[in-house]
PDB file of C-alpha atoms in Angstrom:
ATOM      1  CA  MET A   1     -40.769  10.282  70.888  1.00 49.00           C
ATOM      2  CA  ILE A   2     -41.137  13.648  72.389  1.00 53.00           C
ATOM      3  CA  ASP A   3     -42.415  16.424  69.991  1.00 49.00           C
ATOM      4  CA  SER A   4     -41.336  20.368  70.427  1.00 51.00           C
ATOM      5  CA  ALA A   5     -44.405  21.367  71.994  1.00 51.00           C
ATOM      6  CA  GLN A   6     -43.718  18.864  75.018  1.00 58.00           C
ATOM      7  CA  LYS A   7     -40.054  19.604  75.288  1.00 64.00           C
ATOM      8  CA  SER A   8     -40.855  23.148  75.790  1.00 73.00           C
ATOM      9  CA  GLU A   9     -42.858  22.543  78.572  1.00 89.00           C
ATOM     10  CA  ARG A  10     -40.243  20.520  80.710  1.00 95.00           C
ATOM     11  CA  LEU A  11     -37.502  20.875  83.077  1.00 95.00           C
ATOM     12  CA  ARG A  12     -34.678  18.868  84.434  1.00 93.00           C
ATOM     13  CA  ILE A  13     -35.277  17.803  87.893  1.00 95.00           C
ATOM     14  CA  ASN A  14     -33.126  16.688  90.563  1.00 93.00           C
ATOM     15  CA  GLU A  15     -35.492  16.558  93.313  1.00 94.00           C
ATOM     16  CA  ILE A  16     -38.789  17.747  94.909  1.00 97.00           C
ATOM     17  CA  PHE A  17     -39.026  17.050  98.256  1.00 94.00           C
ATOM     18  CA  HIS A  18     -41.224  18.320 100.928  1.00 95.00           C
ATOM     19  CA  SER A  19     -39.130  20.170 104.465  1.00 86.00           C
ATOM     20  CA  LEU A  20     -39.211  23.339 106.508  1.00 81.00           C
ATOM     21  CA  GLN A  21     -37.677  26.688 105.242  1.00 81.00           C
ATOM     22  CA  GLY A  22     -35.028  27.344 106.699  1.00 70.00           C
ATOM     23  CA  GLU A  23     -34.133  31.034 105.389  1.00 72.00           C
ATOM     24  CA  ALA A  24     -35.597  34.805 104.312  1.00 68.00           C
ATOM     25  CA  ASP A  25     -39.282  35.246 105.034  1.00 70.00           C
ATOM     26  CA  ALA A  26     -40.913  31.810 104.899  1.00 67.00           C
ATOM     27  CA  VAL A  27     -38.517  30.550 107.918  1.00 74.00           C
ATOM     28  CA  GLY A  28     -40.499  28.058 109.616  1.00 75.00           C
ATOM     29  CA  TYR A  29     -43.140  27.055 107.154  1.00 81.00           C
ATOM     30  CA  PRO A  30     -43.839  23.893 105.179  1.00 90.00           C
ATOM     31  CA  THR A  31     -42.391  24.590 101.784  1.00 94.00           C
ATOM     32  CA  VAL A  32     -42.115  22.709  99.007  1.00 97.00           C
ATOM     33  CA  PHE A  33     -38.889  22.261  97.313  1.00 95.00           C
ATOM     34  CA  VAL A  34     -37.859  21.780  93.617  1.00 97.00           C
ATOM     35  CA  ARG A  35     -34.131  21.619  93.181  1.00 92.00           C
ATOM     36  CA  LEU A  36     -33.471  22.093  89.360  1.00 92.00           C
ATOM     37  CA  THR A  37     -30.356  19.906  87.656  1.00 90.00           C
ATOM     38  CA  GLY A  38     -27.675  22.324  86.353  1.00 84.00           C
ATOM     39  CA  CYS A  39     -25.374  25.035  87.200  1.00 78.00           C
ATOM     40  CA  PRO A  40     -23.235  27.401  85.523  1.00 68.00           C
ATOM     41  CA  LEU A  41     -20.982  28.166  88.352  1.00 62.00           C
ATOM     42  CA  ARG A  42     -18.322  25.902  90.541  1.00 68.00           C
ATOM     43  CA  CYS A  43     -18.566  27.563  94.059  1.00 61.00           C
ATOM     44  CA  GLN A  44     -15.427  25.930  95.854  1.00 62.00           C
ATOM     45  CA  TYR A  45     -17.703  25.290  98.798  1.00 64.00           C
ATOM     46  CA  CYS A  46     -20.993  24.519  96.950  1.00 64.00           C
ATOM     47  CA  ASP A  47     -23.173  22.271  98.609  1.00 65.00           C
ATOM     48  CA  THR A  48     -25.434  20.924  95.883  1.00 68.00           C
ATOM     49  CA  GLU A  49     -23.168  19.427  93.758  1.00 64.00           C
ATOM     50  CA  TYR A  50     -24.771  16.333  93.024  1.00 70.00           C
ATOM     51  CA  ALA A  51     -27.284  18.807  91.375  1.00 72.00           C
ATOM     52  CA  PHE A  52     -24.948  19.655  88.960  1.00 82.00           C
ATOM     53  CA  HIS A  53     -25.841  16.344  86.328  1.00 81.00           C
ATOM     54  CA  ALA A  54     -28.122  14.772  87.760  1.00 85.00           C
ATOM     55  CA  GLY A  55     -32.342  14.692  87.261  1.00 92.00           C
ATOM     56  CA  ASP A  56     -35.099  13.588  85.269  1.00 94.00           C
ATOM     57  CA  TRP A  57     -37.077  15.494  82.696  1.00 95.00           C
ATOM     58  CA  LEU A  58     -40.464  16.498  83.919  1.00 96.00           C
ATOM     59  CA  GLY A  59     -43.264  17.904  82.268  1.00 96.00           C
ATOM     60  CA  LEU A  60     -44.368  21.343  84.147  1.00 97.00           C
ATOM     61  CA  ASP A  61     -48.334  19.626  84.765  1.00 96.00           C
ATOM     62  CA  SER A  62     -46.283  17.012  86.489  1.00 96.00           C
ATOM     63  CA  ILE A  63     -43.983  19.410  88.479  1.00 97.00           C
ATOM     64  CA  ILE A  64     -46.964  21.314  89.571  1.00 97.00           C
ATOM     65  CA  ASP A  65     -49.172  18.312  90.515  1.00 97.00           C
ATOM     66  CA  LYS A  66     -45.994  16.913  92.320  1.00 97.00           C
ATOM     67  CA  VAL A  67     -45.958  20.092  94.455  1.00 98.00           C
ATOM     68  CA  ARG A  68     -49.790  20.374  95.319  1.00 97.00           C
ATOM     69  CA  SER A  69     -49.153  16.549  96.196  1.00 97.00           C
ATOM     70  CA  TYR A  70     -47.397  17.984  99.799  1.00 97.00           C
ATOM     71  CA  GLY A  71     -50.481  20.530 100.534  1.00 95.00           C
ATOM     72  CA  ALA A  72     -47.725  23.327 101.214  1.00 95.00           C
ATOM     73  CA  GLU A  73     -48.886  26.798 100.533  1.00 94.00           C
ATOM     74  CA  HIS A  74     -44.860  27.867  99.935  1.00 95.00           C
ATOM     75  CA  VAL A  75     -42.348  26.064  97.063  1.00 96.00           C
ATOM     76  CA  CYS A  76     -39.106  27.375  96.570  1.00 94.00           C
ATOM     77  CA  VAL A  77     -37.550  26.784  92.978  1.00 95.00           C
ATOM     78  CA  THR A  78     -33.835  26.465  93.674  1.00 88.00           C
ATOM     79  CA  GLY A  79     -30.751  24.210  92.136  1.00 84.00           C
ATOM     80  CA  GLY A  80     -27.883  24.153  91.111  1.00 81.00           C
ATOM     81  CA  GLU A  81     -28.445  27.552  89.543  1.00 84.00           C
ATOM     82  CA  PRO A  82     -32.657  27.341  88.451  1.00 91.00           C
ATOM     83  CA  LEU A  83     -32.585  29.759  85.930  1.00 89.00           C
ATOM     84  CA  ALA A  84     -29.751  28.148  83.860  1.00 89.00           C
ATOM     85  CA  GLN A  85     -32.756  26.153  82.083  1.00 90.00           C
ATOM     86  CA  PRO A  86     -35.047  28.755  80.437  1.00 88.00           C
ATOM     87  CA  ASN A  87     -38.289  26.917  81.420  1.00 95.00           C
ATOM     88  CA  CYS A  88     -37.835  28.033  85.124  1.00 94.00           C
ATOM     89  CA  LEU A  89     -39.641  31.240  84.334  1.00 94.00           C
ATOM     90  CA  LYS A  90     -42.649  29.049  82.919  1.00 96.00           C
ATOM     91  CA  LEU A  91     -42.933  27.085  86.006  1.00 97.00           C
ATOM     92  CA  LEU A  92     -42.390  30.080  88.755  1.00 96.00           C
ATOM     93  CA  GLU A  93     -45.366  31.622  86.366  1.00 96.00           C
ATOM     94  CA  ARG A  94     -47.209  28.351  86.435  1.00 97.00           C
ATOM     95  CA  LEU A  95     -46.569  27.844  90.157  1.00 97.00           C
ATOM     96  CA  CYS A  96     -47.947  31.590  91.164  1.00 97.00           C
ATOM     97  CA  ASP A  97     -51.007  31.388  88.876  1.00 97.00           C
ATOM     98  CA  ALA A  98     -51.666  27.991  91.200  1.00 96.00           C
ATOM     99  CA  GLY A  99     -51.667  30.511  94.549  1.00 96.00           C
ATOM    100  CA  LEU A 100     -49.126  29.387  95.622  1.00 96.00           C
ATOM    101  CA  GLN A 101     -46.790  31.462  97.272  1.00 94.00           C
ATOM    102  CA  VAL A 102     -43.241  31.550  95.400  1.00 95.00           C
ATOM    103  CA  SER A 103     -39.807  32.230  96.283  1.00 92.00           C
ATOM    104  CA  LEU A 104     -36.259  31.617  93.955  1.00 90.00           C
ATOM    105  CA  GLU A 105     -32.957  30.763  95.060  1.00 85.00           C
ATOM    106  CA  THR A 106     -30.524  31.875  92.465  1.00 81.00           C
ATOM    107  CA  SER A 107     -26.650  32.795  92.329  1.00 74.00           C
ATOM    108  CA  GLY A 108     -27.080  35.819  91.260  1.00 70.00           C
ATOM    109  CA  ALA A 109     -25.498  35.610  88.407  1.00 69.00           C
ATOM    110  CA  LEU A 110     -28.179  35.173  86.046  1.00 73.00           C
ATOM    111  CA  ASP A 111     -30.136  38.128  85.098  1.00 75.00           C
ATOM    112  CA  ILE A 112     -33.523  37.937  87.587  1.00 81.00           C
ATOM    113  CA  GLY A 113     -35.451  41.056  85.332  1.00 80.00           C
ATOM    114  CA  ALA A 114     -37.675  38.305  83.718  1.00 85.00           C
ATOM    115  CA  VAL A 115     -38.908  36.481  87.007  1.00 88.00           C
ATOM    116  CA  ASP A 116     -42.342  37.066  87.480  1.00 91.00           C
ATOM    117  CA  ARG A 117     -42.984  39.935  89.718  1.00 89.00           C
ATOM    118  CA  ARG A 118     -45.237  37.742  92.245  1.00 94.00           C
ATOM    119  CA  VAL A 119     -41.814  35.605  92.917  1.00 91.00           C
ATOM    120  CA  SER A 120     -39.585  36.470  95.951  1.00 85.00           C
ATOM    121  CA  ALA A 121     -36.226  36.321  93.912  1.00 75.00           C
ATOM    122  CA  ARG A 122     -33.619  36.402  96.295  1.00 66.00           C
ATOM    123  CA  GLY A 123     -29.973  36.313  94.496  1.00 56.00           C
ATOM    124  CA  ARG A 124     -26.901  35.501  96.336  1.00 59.00           C
ATOM    125  CA  ARG A 125     -23.842  37.584  96.168  1.00 56.00           C
ATOM    126  CA  GLN A 126     -21.012  35.577  95.204  1.00 52.00           C
ATOM    127  CA  ASP A 127     -17.734  36.173  98.153  1.00 50.00           C
ATOM    128  CA  PRO A 128     -14.531  36.239  97.093  1.00 48.00           C
ATOM    129  CA  GLY A 129     -14.066  32.673  98.569  1.00 53.00           C
ATOM    130  CA  SER A 130     -16.354  31.309  96.099  1.00 50.00           C
ATOM    131  CA  ASN A 131     -13.769  32.028  93.431  1.00 50.00           C
ATOM    132  CA  GLU A 132     -16.714  33.062  91.389  1.00 51.00           C
ATOM    133  CA  ALA A 133     -17.623  36.402  92.590  1.00 49.00           C
ATOM    134  CA  ALA A 134     -16.862  37.922  88.951  1.00 50.00           C
ATOM    135  CA  ARG A 135     -19.573  36.343  87.486  1.00 48.00           C
ATOM    136  CA  ASN A 136     -21.915  38.689  90.651  1.00 53.00           C
ATOM    137  CA  ARG A 137     -25.005  40.312  88.189  1.00 49.00           C
ATOM    138  CA  LEU A 138     -24.813  43.895  90.288  1.00 48.00           C
ATOM    139  CA  GLU A 139     -27.917  44.530  88.487  1.00 56.00           C
ATOM    140  CA  ASN A 140     -29.929  41.996  90.228  1.00 49.00           C
ATOM    141  CA  PHE A 141     -29.519  43.595  93.473  1.00 52.00           C
ATOM    142  CA  ALA A 142     -32.006  46.575  92.335  1.00 49.00           C
ATOM    143  CA  LEU A 143     -33.929  43.787  91.124  1.00 53.00           C
ATOM    144  CA  ARG A 144     -34.353  41.662  94.502  1.00 52.00           C
ATOM    145  CA  ARG A 145     -37.925  41.498  96.062  1.00 54.00           C
ATOM    146  CA  GLY A 146     -39.257  39.484  98.776  1.00 54.00           C
ATOM    147  CA  ALA A 147     -37.034  39.729 102.869  1.00 40.00           C
ATOM    148  CA  THR A 148     -33.951  40.132 100.979  1.00 37.00           C
ATOM    149  CA  ASN A 149     -34.604  44.061  99.990  1.00 32.00           C
TER     150      ASN A 149
END
């Protein structure tokens, strides 16, 4: 049985993998991608529908150990919608504390105000073709940091 302390330090992870970053200021850099499970949006053209439901619960220490095992300096937390899991904020902070260069890819529909200031936060704007444009949080545009400002 999992006690409440253990539950508060875990996330549902769809996948963790190593690849080259294809976007933003870290384009071309070896990057570890941490894809969290779940998303409250249902964009018409979503390319990660497989991340809506599937995934395993992992503790923050296990996630960080797996990320470090790849030896990359860059890590990108993505989804689905990573901020749909409240412990995402703890993960971002812990990854930064571990000395990694951290970026966050988010839909732009959830508040990024509480994201650690060391994280390059990239909120996308949902266009009308997504069928989710009404969920854009316009306040996030002033809060974005990193190469997308």
